[in-house]
Amino acid sequence: MASTDSEISATLDVAKAAKSAFEASQLLSADVRKLALGKIAGRLESNKAAILAANGEDMQAAQVEVDAGRMSNALLKRLDLSRGDKWDAMVKGVRDVANFPDPTGIVTYATELDDDLELYRVTCPIGVLLIIFEARPEVVVNIAALAIKSGNAAILKGGKESTRTTLLLSRVISEGLAQATLPSTYIQSIQTRAEVSALLALDQYIDLVIPRGGNSLVRNIQNSTRIPVMGHADGLCHVYLDESADPEKAVRIVLDSKVDYPSACNAAETLIVHMSLLHTVWPKVAKALLDADVHLLCDSHTLATLDTSQFPQEKLESHVSVASESSYDIEHLDLKFSVIALPSLHSAIQFINAHSSHHTDSIVTESQEAATTFCRGVDSAGTFINASTRFADGFRYGFGTEVGISTGRIHARGPVGLEGLVIYKYMMRSKADKGHVVGEFGVGEGKRSYKHAPIKTTIVPF
């Protein structure tokens, strides 16, 4: 649907306001940002009942879509703000981020080029962020907290399925900002796809786009803008059971990676079993998965070892099927697990690099050599040893919360917290009476050479 002139004008106003808010905020102290986050956490707590009620209405409307076959159960689960400790973790994440050290203004390189001529590389915010996400309403709060702490302005677009919740969360965030001295347009929200399309063309105002959602969303964003995009398209995570895998560890790690939260992007989607484990460890792992109601899509080797001598015929018929080639390229986001047996660690690494989304992959092993080879050979943002893939999360890493998971090759990779939302600038200061000019340096008579003497400091002295 084409945008009307009024929609384009309104979207331009949003982008301009965000850029102005960002520029104005650069002269405010880090204490102001910390205060704003504290106020937002307080407003969230005092509005908890209303927010969860709005989320309940979104859940009811989404259930209708699921029943009609227009929405997946995985998306419905992501929408639920009251699931487990999600609410408490969200609010705690805001407070944790508020108390983290300021990621801006840190000197990462300093040198004296000449007597009284100093150069500093200093961390600074990226600018205006456009974050587009599906379903998960807590993302509004997560991203707002990280943006505020790191000195970035943000424009947020949630999925239509979470409209009631995100609108209320956005209002609460605005109320918290109003209690500090940050501009009210520092964090803004938009509602329509037309607004997103218009913003994607405004690279003079938007500095970075961060999409959080399925493959189609991310690919569409990447193909629709000149603005840099940071994100990941899929969460095709693997667990590999090495030939030295401990049976108890294997069961615990595989089960948690798949069952703890199947619709999360860090849930495992493919299990790789070393051939030598087909009659020992694999049946124990398979039993635990089947007992947890997981449906197994098996290759011929892993399927052949699952027989009625160990498993009920009814369970095998209802929960075990033959995998196709495409099974290993699917992000199930459900209690489904693709399984394959391979002859070696190197073949497992090759398989993962060919089929994974480079998100997070784990090896279960008692061999240090195998662990080292796996971690170095697998080309993913996270490579784990004897640990569940579900640990791939900014909150669990100690980042307070995260903007998302990046599987890209530059700037930030893995869970993106505060450090992933800052870049750097170079600051130079001459203290000489006449200043410094580059024409005085070089090779030849009367020219001076650069000193390049390191300066030990982490704080800009001016």
Short mmCIF file of C-alpha atoms in Angstrom, two decimals, residues 11-329:
data_model
loop_
_atom_site.label_atom_id
_atom_site.label_comp_id
_atom_site.label_asym_id
_atom_site.label_seq_id
_atom_site.Cartn_x
_atom_site.Cartn_y
_atom_site.Cartn_z
CA THR A 11 6.95 10.04 9.24
CA LEU A 12 9.48 12.69 8.23
CA ASP A 13 8.51 14.64 11.34
CA VAL A 14 9.15 11.56 13.50
CA ALA A 15 12.60 11.08 11.96
CA LYS A 16 13.54 14.75 12.30
CA ALA A 17 12.35 14.82 15.90
CA ALA A 18 14.44 11.73 16.70
CA LYS A 19 17.55 13.28 15.18
CA SER A 20 16.98 16.54 17.05
CA ALA A 21 16.43 14.68 20.31
CA PHE A 22 19.64 12.72 19.77
CA GLU A 23 21.68 15.83 19.07
CA ALA A 24 20.24 17.65 22.09
CA SER A 25 20.93 14.68 24.37
CA GLN A 26 24.65 14.65 23.60
CA LEU A 27 25.18 17.61 25.90
CA LEU A 28 23.44 15.93 28.83
CA SER A 29 25.34 13.98 31.47
CA ALA A 30 25.22 10.22 31.93
CA ASP A 31 23.47 10.81 35.27
CA VAL A 32 20.44 12.13 33.40
CA ARG A 33 20.18 8.93 31.38
CA LYS A 34 20.54 6.84 34.53
CA LEU A 35 17.80 8.85 36.25
CA ALA A 36 15.47 8.37 33.27
CA LEU A 37 15.91 4.59 33.42
CA GLY A 38 15.12 4.54 37.11
CA LYS A 39 11.95 6.51 36.48
CA ILE A 40 10.93 4.15 33.67
CA ALA A 41 11.41 1.08 35.89
CA GLY A 42 9.24 2.71 38.53
CA ARG A 43 6.51 3.55 36.03
CA LEU A 44 6.53 -0.03 34.75
CA GLU A 45 6.00 -1.40 38.24
CA SER A 46 3.18 1.00 39.03
CA ASN A 47 1.45 0.20 35.73
CA LYS A 48 2.00 -3.58 35.83
CA ALA A 49 -1.67 -4.54 36.18
CA ALA A 50 -2.77 -2.34 33.28
CA ILE A 51 0.08 -3.53 31.03
CA LEU A 52 -0.60 -7.20 31.71
CA ALA A 53 -4.31 -6.62 31.11
CA ALA A 54 -3.52 -5.09 27.73
CA ASN A 55 -1.23 -8.03 27.02
CA GLY A 56 -4.06 -10.40 27.91
CA GLU A 57 -6.27 -8.69 25.33
CA ASP A 58 -3.53 -9.04 22.71
CA MET A 59 -3.20 -12.73 23.63
CA GLN A 60 -6.92 -13.31 23.22
CA ALA A 61 -6.96 -11.65 19.82
CA ALA A 62 -3.86 -13.61 18.79
CA GLN A 63 -5.45 -16.90 19.87
CA VAL A 64 -8.26 -16.25 17.40
CA GLU A 65 -5.65 -15.86 14.67
CA VAL A 66 -3.94 -19.10 15.73
CA ASP A 67 -7.24 -20.98 15.71
CA ALA A 68 -7.92 -19.66 12.22
CA GLY A 69 -4.49 -20.79 11.01
CA ARG A 70 -3.27 -17.25 10.37
CA MET A 71 -0.68 -17.18 13.17
CA SER A 72 1.74 -19.76 14.53
CA ASN A 73 1.76 -21.04 18.09
CA ALA A 74 5.39 -19.97 18.31
CA LEU A 75 4.44 -16.36 17.67
CA LEU A 76 1.64 -16.59 20.23
CA LYS A 77 4.07 -17.81 22.90
CA ARG A 78 6.47 -14.95 22.19
CA LEU A 79 3.64 -12.50 22.73
CA ASP A 80 2.94 -13.58 26.33
CA LEU A 81 4.46 -11.05 28.74
CA SER A 82 3.39 -13.00 31.82
CA ARG A 83 5.15 -16.22 30.83
CA GLY A 84 7.55 -17.44 33.52
CA ASP A 85 9.81 -14.67 34.81
CA LYS A 86 9.55 -12.54 31.66
CA TRP A 87 8.00 -9.53 33.43
CA ASP A 88 10.43 -9.55 36.36
CA ALA A 89 13.40 -10.06 34.03
CA MET A 90 12.25 -7.14 31.88
CA VAL A 91 12.06 -4.71 34.80
CA LYS A 92 15.26 -6.03 36.37
CA GLY A 93 16.94 -5.55 33.01
CA VAL A 94 16.08 -1.84 33.05
CA ARG A 95 17.50 -1.40 36.55
CA ASP A 96 20.61 -3.42 35.71
CA VAL A 97 21.26 -1.34 32.60
CA ALA A 98 20.79 1.86 34.60
CA ASN A 99 23.53 0.79 37.01
CA PHE A 100 26.04 -0.28 34.36
CA PRO A 101 29.01 2.00 33.67
CA ASP A 102 28.43 4.58 30.98
CA PRO A 103 29.61 3.01 27.68
CA THR A 104 30.26 6.40 26.09
CA GLY A 105 33.21 8.73 26.55
CA ILE A 106 35.69 5.88 27.10
CA VAL A 107 39.15 6.27 25.58
CA THR A 108 40.17 3.11 23.70
CA TYR A 109 43.32 4.54 22.11
CA ALA A 110 45.43 7.57 22.96
CA THR A 111 48.70 8.83 21.59
CA GLU A 112 50.84 11.96 21.56
CA LEU A 113 51.58 12.72 17.91
CA ASP A 114 53.91 15.58 18.77
CA ASP A 115 54.76 17.70 21.79
CA ASP A 116 51.41 19.13 22.90
CA LEU A 117 49.45 17.34 20.14
CA GLU A 118 47.19 14.57 21.49
CA LEU A 119 44.89 12.12 19.73
CA TYR A 120 42.11 10.16 21.48
CA ARG A 121 39.73 7.49 20.17
CA VAL A 122 36.55 7.83 22.23
CA THR A 123 33.36 5.74 22.34
CA CYS A 124 30.17 7.54 21.33
CA PRO A 125 26.54 6.69 20.42
CA ILE A 126 25.57 5.53 16.94
CA GLY A 127 22.74 8.06 16.57
CA VAL A 128 19.11 7.29 15.73
CA LEU A 129 18.09 3.63 15.77
CA LEU A 130 15.07 2.19 13.96
CA ILE A 131 14.09 -1.08 15.59
CA ILE A 132 11.46 -3.30 14.00
CA PHE A 133 10.30 -6.41 15.81
CA GLU A 134 7.55 -9.03 15.85
CA ALA A 135 5.35 -10.09 18.74
CA ARG A 136 7.62 -9.81 21.80
CA PRO A 137 6.35 -6.66 23.57
CA GLU A 138 9.18 -6.69 26.13
CA VAL A 139 11.51 -5.73 23.30
CA VAL A 140 10.09 -2.19 23.55
CA VAL A 141 11.46 -1.89 27.07
CA ASN A 142 14.70 -3.80 26.41
CA ILE A 143 15.67 -1.62 23.48
CA ALA A 144 14.53 1.63 25.06
CA ALA A 145 16.72 0.91 28.11
CA LEU A 146 19.80 0.13 26.05
CA ALA A 147 19.24 3.06 23.71
CA ILE A 148 18.86 5.52 26.57
CA LYS A 149 21.90 4.24 28.47
CA SER A 150 24.11 4.25 25.37
CA GLY A 151 22.99 7.74 24.33
CA ASN A 152 21.03 6.69 21.23
CA ALA A 153 17.59 7.90 20.21
CA ALA A 154 15.22 5.19 18.97
CA ILE A 155 12.11 4.72 16.87
CA LEU A 156 10.30 1.45 17.63
CA LYS A 157 7.85 -0.55 15.51
CA GLY A 158 6.24 -3.60 17.07
CA GLY A 159 4.08 -6.26 15.46
CA LYS A 160 0.37 -5.62 15.02
CA GLU A 161 -0.34 -8.62 17.27
CA SER A 162 1.10 -6.73 20.28
CA THR A 163 -0.36 -3.29 19.54
CA ARG A 164 -2.22 -2.81 22.84
CA THR A 165 0.77 -3.84 24.94
CA THR A 166 3.37 -1.86 23.02
CA LEU A 167 1.28 1.29 22.99
CA LEU A 168 0.95 1.17 26.77
CA LEU A 169 4.62 0.36 27.27
CA SER A 170 5.59 3.25 25.00
CA ARG A 171 3.39 5.60 26.99
CA VAL A 172 4.98 4.46 30.25
CA ILE A 173 8.46 5.00 28.80
CA SER A 174 7.48 8.52 27.72
CA GLU A 175 6.23 9.23 31.23
CA GLY A 176 9.58 8.11 32.65
CA LEU A 177 11.48 10.32 30.20
CA ALA A 178 9.30 13.28 31.17
CA GLN A 179 10.38 12.86 34.78
CA ALA A 180 13.99 13.33 33.71
CA THR A 181 15.28 16.03 31.35
CA LEU A 182 15.61 13.94 28.21
CA PRO A 183 13.56 15.10 25.19
CA SER A 184 10.13 13.47 25.01
CA THR A 185 10.89 12.37 21.44
CA TYR A 186 14.02 10.48 22.47
CA ILE A 187 12.10 7.20 22.29
CA GLN A 188 9.19 7.13 19.82
CA SER A 189 6.94 4.41 18.46
CA ILE A 190 5.22 3.95 15.11
CA GLN A 191 2.40 1.59 14.17
CA THR A 192 2.17 0.94 10.44
CA ARG A 193 4.21 -0.73 7.72
CA ALA A 194 3.82 2.39 5.61
CA GLU A 195 5.68 4.36 8.28
CA VAL A 196 8.45 1.76 8.28
CA SER A 197 8.78 1.94 4.50
CA ALA A 198 9.03 5.70 4.63
CA LEU A 199 11.64 5.66 7.41
CA LEU A 200 13.79 3.14 5.54
CA ALA A 201 14.33 5.79 2.87
CA LEU A 202 15.45 8.47 5.36
CA ASP A 203 19.12 7.61 5.69
CA GLN A 204 19.92 11.26 6.46
CA TYR A 205 18.08 10.84 9.79
CA ILE A 206 18.21 7.11 10.62
CA ASP A 207 21.67 5.69 11.37
CA LEU A 208 21.02 1.99 12.01
CA VAL A 209 18.13 -0.43 11.50
CA ILE A 210 17.77 -3.41 13.84
CA PRO A 211 15.08 -5.92 12.81
CA ARG A 212 14.03 -8.64 15.26
CA GLY A 213 11.84 -11.32 13.77
CA GLY A 214 11.58 -14.07 11.21
CA ASN A 215 13.57 -14.58 8.06
CA SER A 216 11.07 -12.81 5.80
CA LEU A 217 11.05 -9.66 7.96
CA VAL A 218 14.84 -9.38 8.14
CA ARG A 219 15.41 -10.13 4.46
CA ASN A 220 12.77 -7.62 3.44
CA ILE A 221 14.40 -4.90 5.56
CA GLN A 222 17.87 -5.69 4.26
CA ASN A 223 16.65 -5.41 0.66
CA SER A 224 14.67 -2.20 1.21
CA THR A 225 17.14 0.34 2.56
CA ARG A 226 20.55 1.97 2.18
CA ILE A 227 20.77 2.30 5.97
CA PRO A 228 23.07 -0.25 7.69
CA VAL A 229 21.12 -3.23 9.09
CA MET A 230 22.17 -5.24 12.14
CA GLY A 231 20.34 -8.44 13.02
CA HIS A 232 19.82 -12.09 12.27
CA ALA A 233 17.42 -13.85 9.94
CA ASP A 234 17.08 -17.23 11.69
CA GLY A 235 18.05 -19.13 14.81
CA LEU A 236 19.16 -22.47 13.38
CA CYS A 237 21.13 -23.71 16.39
CA HIS A 238 22.79 -27.13 16.69
CA VAL A 239 23.89 -29.45 19.47
CA TYR A 240 26.59 -31.98 18.55
CA LEU A 241 27.11 -35.10 20.67
CA ASP A 242 30.79 -35.92 20.31
CA GLU A 243 32.03 -39.50 20.58
CA SER A 244 33.28 -38.77 24.13
CA ALA A 245 30.00 -37.21 25.29
CA ASP A 246 28.92 -38.03 28.84
CA PRO A 247 25.40 -39.56 28.71
CA GLU A 248 23.99 -37.55 31.61
CA LYS A 249 25.38 -34.28 30.27
CA ALA A 250 24.05 -35.12 26.82
CA VAL A 251 20.50 -35.65 28.09
CA ARG A 252 20.52 -32.49 30.23
CA ILE A 253 22.01 -30.20 27.59
CA VAL A 254 20.00 -31.47 24.64
CA LEU A 255 16.74 -31.39 26.58
CA ASP A 256 17.27 -27.86 27.85
CA SER A 257 18.41 -26.59 24.45
CA LYS A 258 15.22 -27.88 22.81
CA VAL A 259 12.51 -27.86 25.47
CA ASP A 260 13.18 -24.90 27.78
CA TYR A 261 11.65 -22.38 25.33
CA PRO A 262 11.18 -23.95 21.88
CA SER A 263 10.03 -20.75 20.16
CA ALA A 264 13.14 -18.78 21.13
CA CYS A 265 15.80 -18.07 18.51
CA ASN A 266 18.44 -19.70 20.73
CA ALA A 267 16.58 -23.02 21.01
CA ALA A 268 18.31 -25.91 19.25
CA GLU A 269 16.71 -27.07 16.01
CA THR A 270 19.12 -29.83 14.91
CA LEU A 271 20.81 -32.57 16.93
CA ILE A 272 23.96 -34.17 15.49
CA VAL A 273 24.96 -37.55 16.94
CA HIS A 274 28.36 -39.16 16.46
CA MET A 275 27.95 -42.57 14.82
CA SER A 276 29.62 -44.34 17.75
CA LEU A 277 26.81 -43.20 20.08
CA LEU A 278 23.90 -44.67 18.12
CA HIS A 279 23.42 -47.64 20.47
CA THR A 280 24.56 -46.00 23.71
CA VAL A 281 23.94 -42.30 24.31
CA TRP A 282 21.46 -41.62 21.50
CA PRO A 283 18.67 -43.92 22.80
CA LYS A 284 18.87 -42.22 26.22
CA VAL A 285 18.66 -38.78 24.66
CA ALA A 286 15.82 -39.88 22.37
CA LYS A 287 13.84 -41.24 25.32
CA ALA A 288 14.19 -37.96 27.23
CA LEU A 289 13.06 -35.99 24.17
CA LEU A 290 10.09 -38.26 23.47
CA ASP A 291 9.07 -38.13 27.13
CA ALA A 292 9.09 -34.33 26.77
CA ASP A 293 6.68 -34.60 23.81
CA VAL A 294 9.33 -33.65 21.23
CA HIS A 295 8.72 -34.84 17.66
CA LEU A 296 11.87 -36.28 16.06
CA LEU A 297 12.72 -35.98 12.37
CA CYS A 298 15.45 -38.61 12.01
CA ASP A 299 17.88 -39.66 9.32
CA SER A 300 18.16 -43.37 8.48
CA HIS A 301 20.91 -44.06 11.04
CA THR A 302 19.23 -42.49 14.08
CA LEU A 303 15.84 -43.85 13.01
CA ALA A 304 17.11 -47.43 12.76
CA THR A 305 18.08 -47.55 16.44
CA LEU A 306 14.64 -46.49 17.67
CA ASP A 307 12.63 -49.70 17.82
CA THR A 308 9.81 -51.19 19.84
CA SER A 309 12.21 -53.01 22.13
CA GLN A 310 13.00 -49.66 23.74
CA PHE A 311 10.07 -47.41 22.84
CA PRO A 312 6.29 -47.89 22.69
CA GLN A 313 5.00 -48.45 19.16
CA GLU A 314 2.39 -45.75 19.61
CA LYS A 315 5.03 -43.16 20.58
CA LEU A 316 7.21 -44.08 17.62
CA GLU A 317 4.30 -43.74 15.21
CA SER A 318 3.12 -40.40 16.59
CA HIS A 319 6.43 -38.69 17.38
CA VAL A 320 9.09 -40.09 15.03
CA SER A 321 9.30 -39.57 11.29
CA VAL A 322 11.86 -39.61 8.49
CA ALA A 323 13.74 -36.36 7.92
CA SER A 324 13.98 -34.83 4.48
CA GLU A 325 16.94 -32.82 3.20
CA SER A 326 15.06 -29.61 3.98
CA SER A 327 14.50 -30.66 7.60
CA TYR A 328 17.98 -29.45 8.46
CA ASP A 329 17.30 -25.96 7.13
#
